[in-house]
Amino acid sequence: KNEVEQSPQNLTAQEGEFITINCSYSVGISALHWLQQHPGGGIVSLFMLSSGKKKHGRLIATINIQEKHSSLHITASHPRDSAVYICAVKGGATNKLIFGTGTLLAVQP
Amino acid sequence: NAGVTQTPKFQVLKTGQSMTLQCAQDMNHEYMSWYRQDPGMGLRLIHYSVGAGITDQGEVPNGYNVSRSTTEDFPLRLLSAAPSQTSVYFCASNRQRGTGEQFFGPGTRLTVL
């Protein structure tokens, strides 16, 4: 079993829909990252969080440390949100990241 | 700031050839790392460095060497390329302290024939 599991693996939505991507992990962590990767493109950091909730524009990330679970929400989704969203956790005192396999999101107009 | 830069963007090698993937950052970050990304798998750590002169192995180090002679540069060397090393390679950097936000390079797509 992977230490970081994302669901769903693939997600298709209509423009304007509210989207939720989930990340569960099985190790103790000091921080959790949400990353975005466009097709053929590089990887961009969206959020880093260790507790609570963060918001940036239409993106919201939450984390529940006790339940070892994080969610990434996209409000009023748009075709330009189509990308792979990757969850990664940083364990304990180490700086190393453990990555999920990503969620491929396609937002259709 | 240019952020994290990688060269080349694309490379085709024959089995047994060697090459160096270049990575540089201009943010004075202490921590740099190399990952490979393969279909259906999460990014996997190859090697990392916590500062100039200090490197260590990650999850999949075999067949790769690194060095960190300066804070800015962290090259990855393929000693004798194999088809199993066909992948997309990403270099990343972040501060040891502070927000820990990860900065990734644009990636190098490597094919080994």
PDB file of C-alpha atoms in Angstrom:
ATOM      1  CA  LYS A   1       0.000   0.000   0.000  1.00  0.00           C
ATOM      2  CA  ASN A   2       1.339   3.425  -0.938  1.00  0.00           C
ATOM      3  CA  GLU A   3       2.076   5.795   1.913  1.00  0.00           C
ATOM      4  CA  VAL A   4       0.187   8.545   0.062  1.00  0.00           C
ATOM      5  CA  GLU A   5      -3.065   7.701  -1.676  1.00  0.00           C
ATOM      6  CA  GLN A   6      -5.070  10.068  -3.840  1.00  0.00           C
ATOM      7  CA  SER A   7      -8.643   9.760  -5.040  1.00  0.00           C
ATOM      8  CA  PRO A   8     -10.018   9.816  -7.545  1.00  0.00           C
ATOM      9  CA  GLN A   9      -7.282   8.925 -10.029  1.00  0.00           C
ATOM     10  CA  ASN A  10      -9.241  10.521 -12.853  1.00  0.00           C
ATOM     11  CA  LEU A  11     -11.941  13.160 -12.698  1.00  0.00           C
ATOM     12  CA  THR A  12     -14.006  14.779 -15.428  1.00  0.00           C
ATOM     13  CA  ALA A  13     -16.124  17.806 -14.575  1.00  0.00           C
ATOM     14  CA  GLN A  14     -18.214  20.367 -16.358  1.00  0.00           C
ATOM     15  CA  GLU A  15     -17.184  23.983 -16.261  1.00  0.00           C
ATOM     16  CA  GLY A  16     -18.509  25.676 -13.142  1.00  0.00           C
ATOM     17  CA  GLU A  17     -18.684  22.547 -11.001  1.00  0.00           C
ATOM     18  CA  PHE A  18     -17.234  22.308  -7.492  1.00  0.00           C
ATOM     19  CA  ILE A  19     -14.374  19.803  -7.436  1.00  0.00           C
ATOM     20  CA  THR A  20     -12.843  17.866  -4.565  1.00  0.00           C
ATOM     21  CA  ILE A  21      -9.641  15.823  -4.703  1.00  0.00           C
ATOM     22  CA  ASN A  22      -8.671  13.745  -1.698  1.00  0.00           C
ATOM     23  CA  CYS A  23      -5.350  12.701  -0.230  1.00  0.00           C
ATOM     24  CA  SER A  24      -4.817  10.192   2.573  1.00  0.00           C
ATOM     25  CA  TYR A  25      -1.482   9.310   4.083  1.00  0.00           C
ATOM     26  CA  SER A  26      -0.254   6.703   6.522  1.00  0.00           C
ATOM     27  CA  VAL A  27       2.892   8.302   7.961  1.00  0.00           C
ATOM     28  CA  GLY A  28       3.490  11.055  10.469  1.00  0.00           C
ATOM     29  CA  ILE A  29       4.075  14.310   8.666  1.00  0.00           C
ATOM     30  CA  SER A  30       5.323  17.815   9.297  1.00  0.00           C
ATOM     31  CA  ALA A  31       3.702  19.307   6.182  1.00  0.00           C
ATOM     32  CA  LEU A  32       1.568  18.441   3.174  1.00  0.00           C
ATOM     33  CA  HIS A  33       1.958  19.932  -0.283  1.00  0.00           C
ATOM     34  CA  TRP A  34      -0.504  20.257  -3.147  1.00  0.00           C
ATOM     35  CA  LEU A  35       1.111  20.611  -6.562  1.00  0.00           C
ATOM     36  CA  GLN A  36      -0.242  21.208 -10.059  1.00  0.00           C
ATOM     37  CA  GLN A  37       1.193  19.808 -13.272  1.00  0.00           C
ATOM     38  CA  HIS A  38      -0.185  20.830 -16.654  1.00  0.00           C
ATOM     39  CA  PRO A  39       0.172  18.383 -19.579  1.00  0.00           C
ATOM     40  CA  GLY A  40       3.740  18.432 -20.816  1.00  0.00           C
ATOM     41  CA  GLY A  41       4.526  21.116 -18.304  1.00  0.00           C
ATOM     42  CA  GLY A  42       6.401  21.697 -15.143  1.00  0.00           C
ATOM     43  CA  ILE A  43       5.208  21.329 -11.578  1.00  0.00           C
ATOM     44  CA  VAL A  44       3.941  24.276  -9.577  1.00  0.00           C
ATOM     45  CA  SER A  45       3.411  24.425  -5.841  1.00  0.00           C
ATOM     46  CA  LEU A  46      -0.164  25.392  -4.911  1.00  0.00           C
ATOM     47  CA  PHE A  47      -0.203  25.009  -1.141  1.00  0.00           C
ATOM     48  CA  MET A  48       1.883  23.863   1.753  1.00  0.00           C
ATOM     49  CA  LEU A  49      -0.048  23.283   4.954  1.00  0.00           C
ATOM     50  CA  SER A  50       0.435  21.643   8.305  1.00  0.00           C
ATOM     51  CA  SER A  51      -2.953  22.382   9.865  1.00  0.00           C
ATOM     52  CA  GLY A  52      -6.330  23.904   9.128  1.00  0.00           C
ATOM     53  CA  LYS A  53      -7.183  25.458   5.822  1.00  0.00           C
ATOM     54  CA  LYS A  54      -5.657  27.714   3.168  1.00  0.00           C
ATOM     55  CA  LYS A  55      -7.330  29.569   0.317  1.00  0.00           C
ATOM     56  CA  HIS A  56      -5.900  31.069  -2.832  1.00  0.00           C
ATOM     57  CA  GLY A  57      -8.373  32.397  -5.356  1.00  0.00           C
ATOM     58  CA  ARG A  58     -10.727  29.559  -6.301  1.00  0.00           C
ATOM     59  CA  LEU A  59      -8.547  26.923  -4.644  1.00  0.00           C
ATOM     60  CA  ILE A  60      -9.011  25.769  -1.057  1.00  0.00           C
ATOM     61  CA  ALA A  61      -6.883  23.176   0.749  1.00  0.00           C
ATOM     62  CA  THR A  62      -7.753  21.593   4.064  1.00  0.00           C
ATOM     63  CA  ILE A  63      -5.973  19.123   6.269  1.00  0.00           C
ATOM     64  CA  ASN A  64      -7.076  16.974   9.204  1.00  0.00           C
ATOM     65  CA  ILE A  65      -3.961  15.786  11.006  1.00  0.00           C
ATOM     66  CA  GLN A  66      -5.824  13.365  13.283  1.00  0.00           C
ATOM     67  CA  GLU A  67      -7.498  11.631  10.359  1.00  0.00           C
ATOM     68  CA  LYS A  68      -4.384  11.896   8.133  1.00  0.00           C
ATOM     69  CA  HIS A  69      -6.423  13.345   5.318  1.00  0.00           C
ATOM     70  CA  SER A  70      -6.324  16.420   3.115  1.00  0.00           C
ATOM     71  CA  SER A  71      -8.647  17.757   0.452  1.00  0.00           C
ATOM     72  CA  LEU A  72      -8.133  20.163  -2.415  1.00  0.00           C
ATOM     73  CA  HIS A  73     -11.258  21.986  -3.555  1.00  0.00           C
ATOM     74  CA  ILE A  74     -11.733  23.989  -6.722  1.00  0.00           C
ATOM     75  CA  THR A  75     -14.742  26.283  -6.852  1.00  0.00           C
ATOM     76  CA  ALA A  76     -16.318  27.403 -10.142  1.00  0.00           C
ATOM     77  CA  SER A  77     -14.020  25.108 -12.143  1.00  0.00           C
ATOM     78  CA  HIS A  78     -12.716  26.240 -15.521  1.00  0.00           C
ATOM     79  CA  PRO A  79     -11.108  24.365 -18.433  1.00  0.00           C
ATOM     80  CA  ARG A  80      -7.773  25.995 -17.567  1.00  0.00           C
ATOM     81  CA  ASP A  81      -7.896  24.044 -14.264  1.00  0.00           C
ATOM     82  CA  SER A  82      -7.373  20.860 -16.287  1.00  0.00           C
ATOM     83  CA  ALA A  83      -4.139  19.374 -14.971  1.00  0.00           C
ATOM     84  CA  VAL A  84      -2.712  16.663 -12.754  1.00  0.00           C
ATOM     85  CA  TYR A  85      -2.970  17.528  -9.063  1.00  0.00           C
ATOM     86  CA  ILE A  86      -0.365  15.904  -6.857  1.00  0.00           C
ATOM     87  CA  CYS A  87      -0.353  15.480  -3.099  1.00  0.00           C
ATOM     88  CA  ALA A  88       3.004  15.123  -1.335  1.00  0.00           C
ATOM     89  CA  VAL A  89       3.850  14.793   2.341  1.00  0.00           C
ATOM     90  CA  LYS A  90       6.974  15.721   4.217  1.00  0.00           C
ATOM     91  CA  GLY A  91       7.653  13.272   7.003  1.00  0.00           C
ATOM     92  CA  GLY A  92       8.856  14.300  10.444  1.00  0.00           C
ATOM     93  CA  ALA A  93      12.259  15.949  10.647  1.00  0.00           C
ATOM     94  CA  THR A  94      13.301  14.964   7.155  1.00  0.00           C
ATOM     95  CA  ASN A  95      13.034  17.276   4.177  1.00  0.00           C
ATOM     96  CA  LYS A  96      12.136  14.383   1.880  1.00  0.00           C
ATOM     97  CA  LEU A  97       8.771  14.344   0.135  1.00  0.00           C
ATOM     98  CA  ILE A  98       6.604  11.280  -0.499  1.00  0.00           C
ATOM     99  CA  PHE A  99       4.336  11.765  -3.498  1.00  0.00           C
ATOM    100  CA  GLY A 100       0.945  10.449  -4.441  1.00  0.00           C
ATOM    101  CA  THR A 101       0.402   9.279  -8.011  1.00  0.00           C
ATOM    102  CA  GLY A 102      -1.740  12.282  -8.860  1.00  0.00           C
ATOM    103  CA  THR A 103      -5.303  13.021  -9.918  1.00  0.00           C
ATOM    104  CA  LEU A 104      -5.899  13.816 -13.573  1.00  0.00           C
ATOM    105  CA  LEU A 105      -8.603  16.493 -13.801  1.00  0.00           C
ATOM    106  CA  ALA A 106     -10.329  17.400 -17.049  1.00  0.00           C
ATOM    107  CA  VAL A 107     -12.782  20.294 -16.973  1.00  0.00           C
ATOM    108  CA  GLN A 108     -14.990  20.407 -20.030  1.00  0.00           C
ATOM    109  CA  PRO A 109     -16.539  23.640 -21.329  1.00  0.00           C
TER     110      PRO A 109
ATOM    111  CA  ASN B   1      14.937  35.432 -10.606  1.00  0.00           C
ATOM    112  CA  ALA B   2      15.022  32.549 -13.059  1.00  0.00           C
ATOM    113  CA  GLY B   3      14.000  30.083 -10.334  1.00  0.00           C
ATOM    114  CA  VAL B   4      15.052  26.501 -11.067  1.00  0.00           C
ATOM    115  CA  THR B   5      16.433  25.856 -14.542  1.00  0.00           C
ATOM    116  CA  GLN B   6      17.170  22.525 -16.184  1.00  0.00           C
ATOM    117  CA  THR B   7      18.960  21.604 -19.378  1.00  0.00           C
ATOM    118  CA  PRO B   8      18.432  19.935 -21.736  1.00  0.00           C
ATOM    119  CA  LYS B   9      14.634  19.766 -22.112  1.00  0.00           C
ATOM    120  CA  PHE B  10      14.804  16.658 -24.278  1.00  0.00           C
ATOM    121  CA  GLN B  11      17.507  14.044 -24.769  1.00  0.00           C
ATOM    122  CA  VAL B  12      17.800  10.730 -26.588  1.00  0.00           C
ATOM    123  CA  LEU B  13      20.618   8.389 -25.608  1.00  0.00           C
ATOM    124  CA  LYS B  14      21.761   4.980 -26.688  1.00  0.00           C
ATOM    125  CA  THR B  15      22.221   2.253 -24.105  1.00  0.00           C
ATOM    126  CA  GLY B  16      25.599   2.599 -22.449  1.00  0.00           C
ATOM    127  CA  GLN B  17      26.084   6.282 -23.154  1.00  0.00           C
ATOM    128  CA  SER B  18      26.664   8.708 -20.301  1.00  0.00           C
ATOM    129  CA  MET B  19      25.379  12.214 -19.860  1.00  0.00           C
ATOM    130  CA  THR B  20      24.802  14.953 -17.309  1.00  0.00           C
ATOM    131  CA  LEU B  21      21.491  16.668 -16.634  1.00  0.00           C
ATOM    132  CA  GLN B  22      22.080  20.203 -15.468  1.00  0.00           C
ATOM    133  CA  CYS B  23      20.126  21.929 -12.692  1.00  0.00           C
ATOM    134  CA  ALA B  24      20.644  25.406 -11.291  1.00  0.00           C
ATOM    135  CA  GLN B  25      18.733  27.690  -8.938  1.00  0.00           C
ATOM    136  CA  ASP B  26      19.250  31.355  -8.132  1.00  0.00           C
ATOM    137  CA  MET B  27      17.217  31.540  -4.902  1.00  0.00           C
ATOM    138  CA  ASN B  28      20.063  30.592  -2.559  1.00  0.00           C
ATOM    139  CA  HIS B  29      18.172  27.466  -1.485  1.00  0.00           C
ATOM    140  CA  GLU B  30      20.030  25.005   0.689  1.00  0.00           C
ATOM    141  CA  TYR B  31      18.040  21.936  -0.282  1.00  0.00           C
ATOM    142  CA  MET B  32      18.055  20.529  -3.819  1.00  0.00           C
ATOM    143  CA  SER B  33      16.773  17.236  -5.109  1.00  0.00           C
ATOM    144  CA  TRP B  34      16.346  15.148  -8.237  1.00  0.00           C
ATOM    145  CA  TYR B  35      13.197  13.159  -8.995  1.00  0.00           C
ATOM    146  CA  ARG B  36      12.090  10.916 -11.781  1.00  0.00           C
ATOM    147  CA  GLN B  37       8.485  10.699 -12.920  1.00  0.00           C
ATOM    148  CA  ASP B  38       7.174   7.548 -14.563  1.00  0.00           C
ATOM    149  CA  PRO B  39       3.627   6.767 -15.751  1.00  0.00           C
ATOM    150  CA  GLY B  40       1.367   5.503 -12.975  1.00  0.00           C
ATOM    151  CA  MET B  41       3.899   6.257 -10.270  1.00  0.00           C
ATOM    152  CA  GLY B  42       4.470   9.213  -8.022  1.00  0.00           C
ATOM    153  CA  LEU B  43       7.627  11.234  -8.274  1.00  0.00           C
ATOM    154  CA  ARG B  44      10.513   9.270  -6.819  1.00  0.00           C
ATOM    155  CA  LEU B  45      13.565  10.767  -5.166  1.00  0.00           C
ATOM    156  CA  ILE B  46      16.883   9.897  -6.796  1.00  0.00           C
ATOM    157  CA  HIS B  47      19.415  11.993  -4.858  1.00  0.00           C
ATOM    158  CA  TYR B  48      19.273  15.080  -2.711  1.00  0.00           C
ATOM    159  CA  SER B  49      21.576  17.647  -1.167  1.00  0.00           C
ATOM    160  CA  VAL B  50      21.202  19.730   1.986  1.00  0.00           C
ATOM    161  CA  GLY B  51      23.992  22.126   1.055  1.00  0.00           C
ATOM    162  CA  ALA B  52      27.189  22.551  -0.914  1.00  0.00           C
ATOM    163  CA  GLY B  53      29.422  19.521  -0.496  1.00  0.00           C
ATOM    164  CA  ILE B  54      26.677  17.343   1.025  1.00  0.00           C
ATOM    165  CA  THR B  55      24.682  14.796  -0.968  1.00  0.00           C
ATOM    166  CA  ASP B  56      22.734  11.677  -0.101  1.00  0.00           C
ATOM    167  CA  GLN B  57      20.791   8.926  -1.791  1.00  0.00           C
ATOM    168  CA  GLY B  58      17.081   8.881  -2.215  1.00  0.00           C
ATOM    169  CA  GLU B  59      14.701   6.072  -3.071  1.00  0.00           C
ATOM    170  CA  VAL B  60      16.093   5.115  -6.510  1.00  0.00           C
ATOM    171  CA  PRO B  61      19.792   6.126  -6.677  1.00  0.00           C
ATOM    172  CA  ASN B  62      21.238   3.240  -8.691  1.00  0.00           C
ATOM    173  CA  GLY B  63      22.782   4.298 -11.988  1.00  0.00           C
ATOM    174  CA  TYR B  64      22.987   7.975 -11.029  1.00  0.00           C
ATOM    175  CA  ASN B  65      25.620  10.190  -9.452  1.00  0.00           C
ATOM    176  CA  VAL B  66      25.383  13.721  -8.122  1.00  0.00           C
ATOM    177  CA  SER B  67      27.690  16.389  -6.750  1.00  0.00           C
ATOM    178  CA  ARG B  68      27.075  19.788  -5.166  1.00  0.00           C
ATOM    179  CA  SER B  69      30.143  21.966  -5.468  1.00  0.00           C
ATOM    180  CA  THR B  70      28.165  25.220  -5.242  1.00  0.00           C
ATOM    181  CA  THR B  71      24.857  26.258  -3.685  1.00  0.00           C
ATOM    182  CA  GLU B  72      23.457  27.033  -7.143  1.00  0.00           C
ATOM    183  CA  ASP B  73      24.242  23.886  -9.148  1.00  0.00           C
ATOM    184  CA  PHE B  74      23.208  20.270  -8.688  1.00  0.00           C
ATOM    185  CA  PRO B  75      24.012  18.152 -11.776  1.00  0.00           C
ATOM    186  CA  LEU B  76      22.764  14.589 -12.189  1.00  0.00           C
ATOM    187  CA  ARG B  77      25.028  12.147 -14.021  1.00  0.00           C
ATOM    188  CA  LEU B  78      23.883   8.997 -15.756  1.00  0.00           C
ATOM    189  CA  LEU B  79      26.900   6.730 -15.756  1.00  0.00           C
ATOM    190  CA  SER B  80      25.823   4.137 -18.346  1.00  0.00           C
ATOM    191  CA  ALA B  81      22.315   4.776 -19.618  1.00  0.00           C
ATOM    192  CA  ALA B  82      19.803   1.936 -19.646  1.00  0.00           C
ATOM    193  CA  PRO B  83      16.276   1.779 -21.142  1.00  0.00           C
ATOM    194  CA  SER B  84      14.907   1.621 -17.578  1.00  0.00           C
ATOM    195  CA  GLN B  85      16.150   5.180 -17.114  1.00  0.00           C
ATOM    196  CA  THR B  86      13.743   6.466 -19.743  1.00  0.00           C
ATOM    197  CA  SER B  87      11.729   8.961 -17.730  1.00  0.00           C
ATOM    198  CA  VAL B  88      11.032  12.608 -17.056  1.00  0.00           C
ATOM    199  CA  TYR B  89      13.485  14.098 -14.595  1.00  0.00           C
ATOM    200  CA  PHE B  90      12.692  17.026 -12.335  1.00  0.00           C
ATOM    201  CA  CYS B  91      15.052  19.047 -10.224  1.00  0.00           C
ATOM    202  CA  ALA B  92      13.616  20.893  -7.224  1.00  0.00           C
ATOM    203  CA  SER B  93      14.820  23.216  -4.504  1.00  0.00           C
ATOM    204  CA  ASN B  94      13.569  24.738  -1.276  1.00  0.00           C
ATOM    205  CA  ARG B  95      14.816  26.476   1.832  1.00  0.00           C
ATOM    206  CA  GLN B  96      15.668  24.278   4.788  1.00  0.00           C
ATOM    207  CA  ARG B  97      13.749  26.610   7.030  1.00  0.00           C
ATOM    208  CA  GLY B  98      10.796  28.865   6.392  1.00  0.00           C
ATOM    209  CA  THR B  99       7.771  27.938   4.347  1.00  0.00           C
ATOM    210  CA  GLY B 100       9.436  24.970   2.704  1.00  0.00           C
ATOM    211  CA  GLU B 101       7.669  25.758  -0.574  1.00  0.00           C
ATOM    212  CA  GLN B 102       8.980  23.527  -3.316  1.00  0.00           C
ATOM    213  CA  PHE B 103      10.245  25.020  -6.566  1.00  0.00           C
ATOM    214  CA  PHE B 104      10.536  22.673  -9.528  1.00  0.00           C
ATOM    215  CA  GLY B 105      12.457  22.964 -12.747  1.00  0.00           C
ATOM    216  CA  PRO B 106      10.669  22.479 -16.101  1.00  0.00           C
ATOM    217  CA  GLY B 107      11.835  18.874 -16.435  1.00  0.00           C
ATOM    218  CA  THR B 108      14.037  16.881 -18.799  1.00  0.00           C
ATOM    219  CA  ARG B 109      12.438  14.188 -20.933  1.00  0.00           C
ATOM    220  CA  LEU B 110      15.012  11.430 -21.432  1.00  0.00           C
ATOM    221  CA  THR B 111      14.665   8.471 -23.778  1.00  0.00           C
ATOM    222  CA  VAL B 112      17.202   5.658 -23.730  1.00  0.00           C
ATOM    223  CA  LEU B 113      17.127   3.392 -26.766  1.00  0.00           C
TER     224      LEU B 113
END
